[in-house]
PDB file of C-alpha atoms in Angstrom:
ATOM      1  CA  UNK A   1      70.109 130.553  57.361  1.00  0.00           C
ATOM      2  CA  UNK A   2      67.042 129.603  59.388  1.00  0.00           C
ATOM      3  CA  UNK A   3      63.658 131.290  59.592  1.00  0.00           C
ATOM      4  CA  UNK A   4      61.893 131.342  62.968  1.00  0.00           C
ATOM      5  CA  UNK A   5      58.735 133.367  63.643  1.00  0.00           C
ATOM      6  CA  UNK A   6      59.274 135.489  60.524  1.00  0.00           C
ATOM      7  CA  UNK A   7      62.868 136.194  61.601  1.00  0.00           C
ATOM      8  CA  UNK A   8      65.894 135.126  59.590  1.00  0.00           C
ATOM      9  CA  UNK A   9      69.013 134.015  61.487  1.00  0.00           C
ATOM     10  CA  UNK A  10      72.345 133.531  59.775  1.00  0.00           C
ATOM     11  CA  UNK A  11      74.555 130.731  61.152  1.00  0.00           C
ATOM     12  CA  UNK A  12      77.890 130.434  59.405  1.00  0.00           C
ATOM     13  CA  UNK A  13      79.222 127.508  61.445  1.00  0.00           C
ATOM     14  CA  UNK A  14      81.039 125.231  59.003  1.00  0.00           C
ATOM     15  CA  UNK A  15      79.557 121.749  58.594  1.00  0.00           C
ATOM     16  CA  UNK A  16      76.810 122.393  61.091  1.00  0.00           C
ATOM     17  CA  UNK A  17      74.811 119.163  61.635  1.00  0.00           C
ATOM     18  CA  UNK A  18      71.180 119.384  60.621  1.00  0.00           C
ATOM     19  CA  UNK A  19      68.718 117.246  62.536  1.00  0.00           C
ATOM     20  CA  UNK A  20      65.616 117.958  60.416  1.00  0.00           C
ATOM     21  CA  UNK A  21      65.137 120.203  57.408  1.00  0.00           C
ATOM     22  CA  UNK A  22      62.407 120.080  54.780  1.00  0.00           C
ATOM     23  CA  UNK A  23      63.974 120.810  51.379  1.00  0.00           C
ATOM     24  CA  UNK A  24      61.666 122.327  48.751  1.00  0.00           C
ATOM     25  CA  UNK A  25      64.157 123.295  46.089  1.00  0.00           C
ATOM     26  CA  UNK A  26      67.852 122.790  45.283  1.00  0.00           C
ATOM     27  CA  UNK A  27      70.144 124.985  43.227  1.00  0.00           C
ATOM     28  CA  UNK A  28      73.767 124.260  42.344  1.00  0.00           C
ATOM     29  CA  UNK A  29      76.150 127.166  41.922  1.00  0.00           C
ATOM     30  CA  UNK A  30      78.989 125.635  39.904  1.00  0.00           C
ATOM     31  CA  UNK A  31      81.020 128.822  39.882  1.00  0.00           C
ATOM     32  CA  UNK A  32      81.172 128.969  43.672  1.00  0.00           C
ATOM     33  CA  UNK A  33      81.114 125.149  44.109  1.00  0.00           C
ATOM     34  CA  UNK A  34      78.006 125.539  46.269  1.00  0.00           C
ATOM     35  CA  UNK A  35      74.770 123.684  46.775  1.00  0.00           C
ATOM     36  CA  UNK A  36      71.765 125.761  47.834  1.00  0.00           C
ATOM     37  CA  UNK A  37      68.878 123.928  49.480  1.00  0.00           C
ATOM     38  CA  UNK A  38      65.790 125.930  50.366  1.00  0.00           C
ATOM     39  CA  UNK A  39      62.642 125.167  52.281  1.00  0.00           C
ATOM     40  CA  UNK A  40      60.152 126.587  54.710  1.00  0.00           C
ATOM     41  CA  UNK A  41      62.689 126.201  57.552  1.00  0.00           C
ATOM     42  CA  UNK A  42      65.385 128.245  55.867  1.00  0.00           C
ATOM     43  CA  UNK A  43      68.252 128.037  53.433  1.00  0.00           C
ATOM     44  CA  UNK A  44      71.273 125.737  53.508  1.00  0.00           C
ATOM     45  CA  UNK A  45      74.431 126.573  51.621  1.00  0.00           C
ATOM     46  CA  UNK A  46      77.189 123.977  51.402  1.00  0.00           C
ATOM     47  CA  UNK A  47      80.485 123.928  49.524  1.00  0.00           C
ATOM     48  CA  UNK A  48      80.482 120.471  48.005  1.00  0.00           C
ATOM     49  CA  UNK A  49      84.259 120.493  47.592  1.00  0.00           C
ATOM     50  CA  UNK A  50      84.602 120.638  51.369  1.00  0.00           C
ATOM     51  CA  UNK A  51      82.048 117.951  52.133  1.00  0.00           C
ATOM     52  CA  UNK A  52      83.511 115.293  54.461  1.00  0.00           C
ATOM     53  CA  UNK A  53      83.348 111.634  53.653  1.00  0.00           C
ATOM     54  CA  UNK A  54      82.074 110.193  56.928  1.00  0.00           C
ATOM     55  CA  UNK A  55      82.868 106.708  55.739  1.00  0.00           C
ATOM     56  CA  UNK A  56      86.553 107.523  55.473  1.00  0.00           C
ATOM     57  CA  UNK A  57      88.810 105.856  58.003  1.00  0.00           C
ATOM     58  CA  UNK A  58      90.180 107.793  60.951  1.00  0.00           C
ATOM     59  CA  UNK A  59      92.369 106.866  63.869  1.00  0.00           C
ATOM     60  CA  UNK A  60      92.095 107.496  67.576  1.00  0.00           C
ATOM     61  CA  UNK A  61      94.847 109.714  68.918  1.00  0.00           C
ATOM     62  CA  UNK A  62      96.603 109.849  72.245  1.00  0.00           C
ATOM     63  CA  UNK A  63      96.989 113.498  73.190  1.00  0.00           C
ATOM     64  CA  UNK A  64      98.810 113.163  76.498  1.00  0.00           C
ATOM     65  CA  UNK A  65     100.381 110.330  78.473  1.00  0.00           C
ATOM     66  CA  UNK A  66     101.963 111.331  81.753  1.00  0.00           C
ATOM     67  CA  UNK A  67     102.930 109.970  85.128  1.00  0.00           C
ATOM     68  CA  UNK A  68     100.722 111.289  87.913  1.00  0.00           C
ATOM     69  CA  UNK A  69     103.226 111.200  90.761  1.00  0.00           C
ATOM     70  CA  UNK A  70     105.984 113.149  89.038  1.00  0.00           C
ATOM     71  CA  UNK A  71     103.729 114.883  86.472  1.00  0.00           C
ATOM     72  CA  UNK A  72     106.127 113.918  83.672  1.00  0.00           C
ATOM     73  CA  UNK A  73     105.005 113.724  80.053  1.00  0.00           C
ATOM     74  CA  UNK A  74     105.844 110.595  78.091  1.00  0.00           C
ATOM     75  CA  UNK A  75     106.579 110.580  74.399  1.00  0.00           C
ATOM     76  CA  UNK A  76     103.639 109.241  72.399  1.00  0.00           C
ATOM     77  CA  UNK A  77     105.583 109.015  69.135  1.00  0.00           C
ATOM     78  CA  UNK A  78     108.112 106.406  70.220  1.00  0.00           C
ATOM     79  CA  UNK A  79     107.476 102.872  69.021  1.00  0.00           C
ATOM     80  CA  UNK A  80     109.595 101.305  71.735  1.00  0.00           C
ATOM     81  CA  UNK A  81     107.974 100.402  75.073  1.00  0.00           C
ATOM     82  CA  UNK A  82     108.483 103.170  77.609  1.00  0.00           C
ATOM     83  CA  UNK A  83     110.380 102.287  80.768  1.00  0.00           C
ATOM     84  CA  UNK A  84     108.751 103.818  83.832  1.00  0.00           C
ATOM     85  CA  UNK A  85     110.137 103.766  87.342  1.00  0.00           C
ATOM     86  CA  UNK A  86     108.108 101.941  89.946  1.00  0.00           C
ATOM     87  CA  UNK A  87     107.723 105.192  91.898  1.00  0.00           C
ATOM     88  CA  UNK A  88     105.767 106.554  88.892  1.00  0.00           C
ATOM     89  CA  UNK A  89     103.381 103.604  88.646  1.00  0.00           C
ATOM     90  CA  UNK A  90     100.291 105.820  88.269  1.00  0.00           C
ATOM     91  CA  UNK A  91      99.591 106.808  84.636  1.00  0.00           C
ATOM     92  CA  UNK A  92      97.115 109.246  83.033  1.00  0.00           C
ATOM     93  CA  UNK A  93      95.964 108.830  79.415  1.00  0.00           C
ATOM     94  CA  UNK A  94      94.263 111.672  77.524  1.00  0.00           C
ATOM     95  CA  UNK A  95      92.887 110.773  74.091  1.00  0.00           C
ATOM     96  CA  UNK A  96      90.793 112.186  71.253  1.00  0.00           C
ATOM     97  CA  UNK A  97      90.075 111.820  67.541  1.00  0.00           C
ATOM     98  CA  UNK A  98      91.438 114.094  64.800  1.00  0.00           C
ATOM     99  CA  UNK A  99      89.411 117.225  64.248  1.00  0.00           C
ATOM    100  CA  UNK A 100      87.046 116.772  61.367  1.00  0.00           C
ATOM    101  CA  UNK A 101      83.711 118.302  60.407  1.00  0.00           C
ATOM    102  CA  UNK A 102      80.722 117.696  62.623  1.00  0.00           C
ATOM    103  CA  UNK A 103      82.516 115.808  65.341  1.00  0.00           C
ATOM    104  CA  UNK A 104      79.525 115.887  67.629  1.00  0.00           C
ATOM    105  CA  UNK A 105      79.605 113.532  70.611  1.00  0.00           C
ATOM    106  CA  UNK A 106      82.484 111.075  70.573  1.00  0.00           C
ATOM    107  CA  UNK A 107      82.670 107.941  72.694  1.00  0.00           C
ATOM    108  CA  UNK A 108      85.686 105.891  73.676  1.00  0.00           C
ATOM    109  CA  UNK A 109      86.477 102.463  74.946  1.00  0.00           C
ATOM    110  CA  UNK A 110      89.831 101.308  76.261  1.00  0.00           C
ATOM    111  CA  UNK A 111      91.690  98.311  77.545  1.00  0.00           C
ATOM    112  CA  UNK A 112      94.942  97.999  79.508  1.00  0.00           C
ATOM    113  CA  UNK A 113      96.579  94.714  78.651  1.00  0.00           C
ATOM    114  CA  UNK A 114      98.130  93.211  81.757  1.00  0.00           C
ATOM    115  CA  UNK A 115      95.626  94.874  84.082  1.00  0.00           C
ATOM    116  CA  UNK A 116      92.049  95.029  82.760  1.00  0.00           C
ATOM    117  CA  UNK A 117      90.103  91.823  82.368  1.00  0.00           C
ATOM    118  CA  UNK A 118      88.009  93.139  79.495  1.00  0.00           C
ATOM    119  CA  UNK A 119      87.500  96.190  77.292  1.00  0.00           C
ATOM    120  CA  UNK A 120      85.559  98.990  78.965  1.00  0.00           C
ATOM    121  CA  UNK A 121      82.082 100.090  77.931  1.00  0.00           C
ATOM    122  CA  UNK A 122      81.708 103.071  75.596  1.00  0.00           C
ATOM    123  CA  UNK A 123      82.055 106.360  77.457  1.00  0.00           C
ATOM    124  CA  UNK A 124      82.294 110.024  76.486  1.00  0.00           C
ATOM    125  CA  UNK A 125      85.126 110.562  78.976  1.00  0.00           C
ATOM    126  CA  UNK A 126      88.336 111.242  77.098  1.00  0.00           C
ATOM    127  CA  UNK A 127      90.641 110.480  80.031  1.00  0.00           C
ATOM    128  CA  UNK A 128      91.624 107.407  81.950  1.00  0.00           C
ATOM    129  CA  UNK A 129      94.053 107.005  84.814  1.00  0.00           C
ATOM    130  CA  UNK A 130      95.536 103.895  86.361  1.00  0.00           C
ATOM    131  CA  UNK A 131      97.084 104.036  89.823  1.00  0.00           C
ATOM    132  CA  UNK A 132      99.462 101.803  91.736  1.00  0.00           C
ATOM    133  CA  UNK A 133     100.241  99.500  88.835  1.00  0.00           C
ATOM    134  CA  UNK A 134     102.405  96.512  89.606  1.00  0.00           C
ATOM    135  CA  UNK A 135     105.734  96.077  87.872  1.00  0.00           C
ATOM    136  CA  UNK A 136     105.432  94.414  84.496  1.00  0.00           C
ATOM    137  CA  UNK A 137     104.632  95.058  80.827  1.00  0.00           C
ATOM    138  CA  UNK A 138     101.429  96.816  79.735  1.00  0.00           C
ATOM    139  CA  UNK A 139      99.760  98.013  76.555  1.00  0.00           C
ATOM    140  CA  UNK A 140      97.029 100.651  76.621  1.00  0.00           C
ATOM    141  CA  UNK A 141      94.613 100.362  73.683  1.00  0.00           C
ATOM    142  CA  UNK A 142      91.947 103.001  73.021  1.00  0.00           C
ATOM    143  CA  UNK A 143      89.322 103.250  70.296  1.00  0.00           C
ATOM    144  CA  UNK A 144      86.885 106.041  69.422  1.00  0.00           C
ATOM    145  CA  UNK A 145      83.411 106.117  67.855  1.00  0.00           C
ATOM    146  CA  UNK A 146      81.925 109.235  66.280  1.00  0.00           C
ATOM    147  CA  UNK A 147      78.351 110.452  66.346  1.00  0.00           C
ATOM    148  CA  UNK A 148      77.577 108.502  63.199  1.00  0.00           C
ATOM    149  CA  UNK A 149      78.590 105.212  64.831  1.00  0.00           C
ATOM    150  CA  UNK A 150      81.770 104.986  62.815  1.00  0.00           C
ATOM    151  CA  UNK A 151      84.436 103.212  64.901  1.00  0.00           C
ATOM    152  CA  UNK A 152      87.916 104.609  64.507  1.00  0.00           C
ATOM    153  CA  UNK A 153      91.083 102.637  64.223  1.00  0.00           C
ATOM    154  CA  UNK A 154      92.532 101.957  67.653  1.00  0.00           C
ATOM    155  CA  UNK A 155      95.830 103.273  68.899  1.00  0.00           C
ATOM    156  CA  UNK A 156      98.076 101.780  71.538  1.00  0.00           C
ATOM    157  CA  UNK A 157     100.799 102.750  73.950  1.00  0.00           C
ATOM    158  CA  UNK A 158     103.239 100.181  75.297  1.00  0.00           C
ATOM    159  CA  UNK A 159     105.104 100.677  78.531  1.00  0.00           C
ATOM    160  CA  UNK A 160     106.800  98.763  81.256  1.00  0.00           C
ATOM    161  CA  UNK A 161     106.751  99.462  84.986  1.00  0.00           C
ATOM    162  CA  UNK A 162     110.230  98.653  86.227  1.00  0.00           C
ATOM    163  CA  UNK A 163     110.707  96.365  89.168  1.00  0.00           C
ATOM    164  CA  UNK A 164     111.527  98.399  92.293  1.00  0.00           C
ATOM    165  CA  UNK A 165     115.115  98.346  93.471  1.00  0.00           C
ATOM    166  CA  UNK A 166     114.295  96.375  96.594  1.00  0.00           C
ATOM    167  CA  UNK A 167     112.888  93.567  94.414  1.00  0.00           C
ATOM    168  CA  UNK A 168     115.678  93.386  91.840  1.00  0.00           C
ATOM    169  CA  UNK A 169     117.486  90.042  91.491  1.00  0.00           C
ATOM    170  CA  UNK A 170     120.704  91.496  92.831  1.00  0.00           C
ATOM    171  CA  UNK A 171     118.789  92.998  95.767  1.00  0.00           C
ATOM    172  CA  UNK A 172     117.356  89.549  96.524  1.00  0.00           C
ATOM    173  CA  UNK A 173     120.897  88.112  96.434  1.00  0.00           C
ATOM    174  CA  UNK A 174     121.974  90.824  98.875  1.00  0.00           C
ATOM    175  CA  UNK A 175     119.019  89.954 101.113  1.00  0.00           C
ATOM    176  CA  UNK A 176     120.011  86.276 101.029  1.00  0.00           C
ATOM    177  CA  UNK A 177     123.638  87.121 101.815  1.00  0.00           C
ATOM    178  CA  UNK A 178     122.557  89.416 104.637  1.00  0.00           C
ATOM    179  CA  UNK A 179     120.273  86.695 105.949  1.00  0.00           C
ATOM    180  CA  UNK A 180     123.099  84.144 105.798  1.00  0.00           C
ATOM    181  CA  UNK A 181     125.420  86.606 107.547  1.00  0.00           C
ATOM    182  CA  UNK A 182     122.759  87.322 110.141  1.00  0.00           C
ATOM    183  CA  UNK A 183     122.146  83.603 110.763  1.00  0.00           C
ATOM    184  CA  UNK A 184     125.898  82.981 110.939  1.00  0.00           C
ATOM    185  CA  UNK A 185     126.349  85.878 113.352  1.00  0.00           C
ATOM    186  CA  UNK A 186     123.479  84.574 115.423  1.00  0.00           C
ATOM    187  CA  UNK A 187     124.970  81.075 115.599  1.00  0.00           C
ATOM    188  CA  UNK A 188     128.412  82.452 116.468  1.00  0.00           C
ATOM    189  CA  UNK A 189     126.848  84.564 119.183  1.00  0.00           C
ATOM    190  CA  UNK A 190     124.904  81.561 120.461  1.00  0.00           C
ATOM    191  CA  UNK A 191     128.047  79.395 120.441  1.00  0.00           C
ATOM    192  CA  UNK A 192     129.971  82.024 122.360  1.00  0.00           C
ATOM    193  CA  UNK A 193     127.090  82.513 124.742  1.00  0.00           C
ATOM    194  CA  UNK A 194     126.806  78.730 125.190  1.00  0.00           C
ATOM    195  CA  UNK A 195     130.541  78.498 125.786  1.00  0.00           C
ATOM    196  CA  UNK A 196     130.396  81.259 128.386  1.00  0.00           C
ATOM    197  CA  UNK A 197     127.373  79.627 129.966  1.00  0.00           C
ATOM    198  CA  UNK A 198     129.179  76.283 130.006  1.00  0.00           C
ATOM    199  CA  UNK A 199     132.224  77.874 131.606  1.00  0.00           C
ATOM    200  CA  UNK A 200     130.009  79.590 134.142  1.00  0.00           C
ATOM    201  CA  UNK A 201     128.240  76.324 134.947  1.00  0.00           C
ATOM    202  CA  UNK A 202     131.552  74.494 135.202  1.00  0.00           C
ATOM    203  CA  UNK A 203     132.836  77.170 137.565  1.00  0.00           C
ATOM    204  CA  UNK A 204     129.615  76.951 139.535  1.00  0.00           C
ATOM    205  CA  UNK A 205     129.875  73.152 139.678  1.00  0.00           C
ATOM    206  CA  UNK A 206     133.478  73.494 140.767  1.00  0.00           C
ATOM    207  CA  UNK A 207     132.506  75.939 143.508  1.00  0.00           C
ATOM    208  CA  UNK A 208     129.659  73.698 144.615  1.00  0.00           C
ATOM    209  CA  UNK A 209     131.972  70.683 144.545  1.00  0.00           C
ATOM    210  CA  UNK A 210     134.503  72.519 146.672  1.00  0.00           C
ATOM    211  CA  UNK A 211     131.744  73.555 149.054  1.00  0.00           C
ATOM    212  CA  UNK A 212     130.533  69.958 149.207  1.00  0.00           C
ATOM    213  CA  UNK A 213     134.078  68.727 149.805  1.00  0.00           C
ATOM    214  CA  UNK A 214     134.531  71.293 152.530  1.00  0.00           C
ATOM    215  CA  UNK A 215     131.176  70.362 154.014  1.00  0.00           C
ATOM    216  CA  UNK A 216     132.122  66.695 153.785  1.00  0.00           C
ATOM    217  CA  UNK A 217     135.435  67.430 155.450  1.00  0.00           C
ATOM    218  CA  UNK A 218     133.691  69.368 158.211  1.00  0.00           C
ATOM    219  CA  UNK A 219     131.219  66.525 158.650  1.00  0.00           C
ATOM    220  CA  UNK A 220     134.062  64.036 158.845  1.00  0.00           C
ATOM    221  CA  UNK A 221     135.848  66.262 161.361  1.00  0.00           C
ATOM    222  CA  UNK A 222     132.663  66.600 163.371  1.00  0.00           C
ATOM    223  CA  UNK A 223     132.177  62.841 163.095  1.00  0.00           C
ATOM    224  CA  UNK A 224     135.708  62.257 164.333  1.00  0.00           C
ATOM    225  CA  UNK A 225     135.134  64.693 167.197  1.00  0.00           C
ATOM    226  CA  UNK A 226     131.846  63.016 168.020  1.00  0.00           C
ATOM    227  CA  UNK A 227     133.524  59.623 167.840  1.00  0.00           C
ATOM    228  CA  UNK A 228     136.281  60.857 170.102  1.00  0.00           C
ATOM    229  CA  UNK A 229     133.752  62.291 172.559  1.00  0.00           C
ATOM    230  CA  UNK A 230     131.782  59.090 172.400  1.00  0.00           C
ATOM    231  CA  UNK A 231     134.926  57.092 173.048  1.00  0.00           C
ATOM    232  CA  UNK A 232     135.810  59.331 175.946  1.00  0.00           C
ATOM    233  CA  UNK A 233     132.303  58.974 177.348  1.00  0.00           C
ATOM    234  CA  UNK A 234     132.373  55.230 176.851  1.00  0.00           C
ATOM    235  CA  UNK A 235     135.810  55.063 178.443  1.00  0.00           C
ATOM    236  CA  UNK A 236     134.526  57.142 181.354  1.00  0.00           C
ATOM    237  CA  UNK A 237     131.547  54.856 181.722  1.00  0.00           C
ATOM    238  CA  UNK A 238     133.789  51.807 181.506  1.00  0.00           C
ATOM    239  CA  UNK A 239     136.148  53.290 184.075  1.00  0.00           C
ATOM    240  CA  UNK A 240     133.224  54.136 186.331  1.00  0.00           C
ATOM    241  CA  UNK A 241     131.898  50.600 185.969  1.00  0.00           C
ATOM    242  CA  UNK A 242     135.302  49.140 186.773  1.00  0.00           C
ATOM    243  CA  UNK A 243     135.650  51.493 189.718  1.00  0.00           C
ATOM    244  CA  UNK A 244     132.182  50.562 190.898  1.00  0.00           C
ATOM    245  CA  UNK A 245     133.032  46.876 190.663  1.00  0.00           C
ATOM    246  CA  UNK A 246     136.286  47.453 192.518  1.00  0.00           C
ATOM    247  CA  UNK A 247     134.519  49.502 195.116  1.00  0.00           C
ATOM    248  CA  UNK A 248     131.895  46.813 195.573  1.00  0.00           C
ATOM    249  CA  UNK A 249     134.611  44.216 195.831  1.00  0.00           C
ATOM    250  CA  UNK A 250     136.393  46.304 198.446  1.00  0.00           C
ATOM    251  CA  UNK A 251     133.151  46.702 200.319  1.00  0.00           C
ATOM    252  CA  UNK A 252     132.695  42.974 200.337  1.00  0.00           C
ATOM    253  CA  UNK A 253     136.251  42.506 201.508  1.00  0.00           C
ATOM    254  CA  UNK A 254     135.774  45.115 204.207  1.00  0.00           C
ATOM    255  CA  UNK A 255     132.539  43.526 205.208  1.00  0.00           C
ATOM    256  CA  UNK A 256     134.178  40.108 205.392  1.00  0.00           C
ATOM    257  CA  UNK A 257     137.130  41.552 207.276  1.00  0.00           C
ATOM    258  CA  UNK A 258     134.806  43.382 209.617  1.00  0.00           C
ATOM    259  CA  UNK A 259     132.810  40.259 210.275  1.00  0.00           C
ATOM    260  CA  UNK A 260     135.945  38.283 210.844  1.00  0.00           C
ATOM    261  CA  UNK A 261     137.289  40.822 213.335  1.00  0.00           C
ATOM    262  CA  UNK A 262     133.952  41.095 215.049  1.00  0.00           C
ATOM    263  CA  UNK A 263     133.768  37.337 215.377  1.00  0.00           C
ATOM    264  CA  UNK A 264     137.288  37.230 216.689  1.00  0.00           C
ATOM    265  CA  UNK A 265     136.563  39.936 219.222  1.00  0.00           C
ATOM    266  CA  UNK A 266     133.416  38.226 220.343  1.00  0.00           C
ATOM    267  CA  UNK A 267     135.235  34.955 220.614  1.00  0.00           C
ATOM    268  CA  UNK A 268     138.042  36.452 222.639  1.00  0.00           C
ATOM    269  CA  UNK A 269     135.539  38.123 224.889  1.00  0.00           C
ATOM    270  CA  UNK A 270     133.697  34.918 225.472  1.00  0.00           C
ATOM    271  CA  UNK A 271     136.892  33.087 226.220  1.00  0.00           C
ATOM    272  CA  UNK A 272     137.917  35.751 228.677  1.00  0.00           C
ATOM    273  CA  UNK A 273     134.639  35.495 230.409  1.00  0.00           C
ATOM    274  CA  UNK A 274     134.893  31.782 230.572  1.00  0.00           C
ATOM    275  CA  UNK A 275     138.373  31.784 232.003  1.00  0.00           C
ATOM    276  CA  UNK A 276     137.621  34.433 234.503  1.00  0.00           C
ATOM    277  CA  UNK A 277     134.493  32.790 235.623  1.00  0.00           C
TER     278      UNK A 277
END
């Protein structure tokens, strides 16, 4: 009960914290197990059997642990590490301390082994989420501190993010086998393609060789024809030269014969003139 401006207010909140209260007199009611403390600010009544020992040990509790993607709750009572699929690699932790008198403001600090480099600073946030965790083993450790600075015993939660299927050892073996098969298929394809290309080139060379042979044959035929024509021309020239020589020889003979006849005729004429004269 508090007195403010000559008004009395009754507050029956159990274990209500008192910041400042001037006590003038104290009376113990053993029958009711009560302590009465009075002063100018009011009257305090406390049941001393229900007084809380703030030096007693208490432990931080995990209220909820769940995967964010699938919104699935995880058991917080199991002592074995939880196995979590890689698709659920985002985790939410919700923690608190056991209800006890005069909880006031509670602060927490936490640490995720395998992810965090160091323990977090004290915070009054009672939740922590981790997203996109890599595959591997983790341990979440959280610790609370009450308004009186008493640090609670920490609690932990072990779990393991499973390696995704595409990164399992047998998947890697399959990848290697597929790669080997792909490389083998590629080489077989290249060998067949090279063989076909070789056959095509050989056929092309054969065709070109035949064309060259035919061209060579045509050239030889044309050469033979040209040689024959040349021979005919040369023979014609030789025949013409021989004919020209023969003709010239005949002309000389005719000229000599003509001169001889002319001389004979002139001689006969002169003789006839002489004898007739």
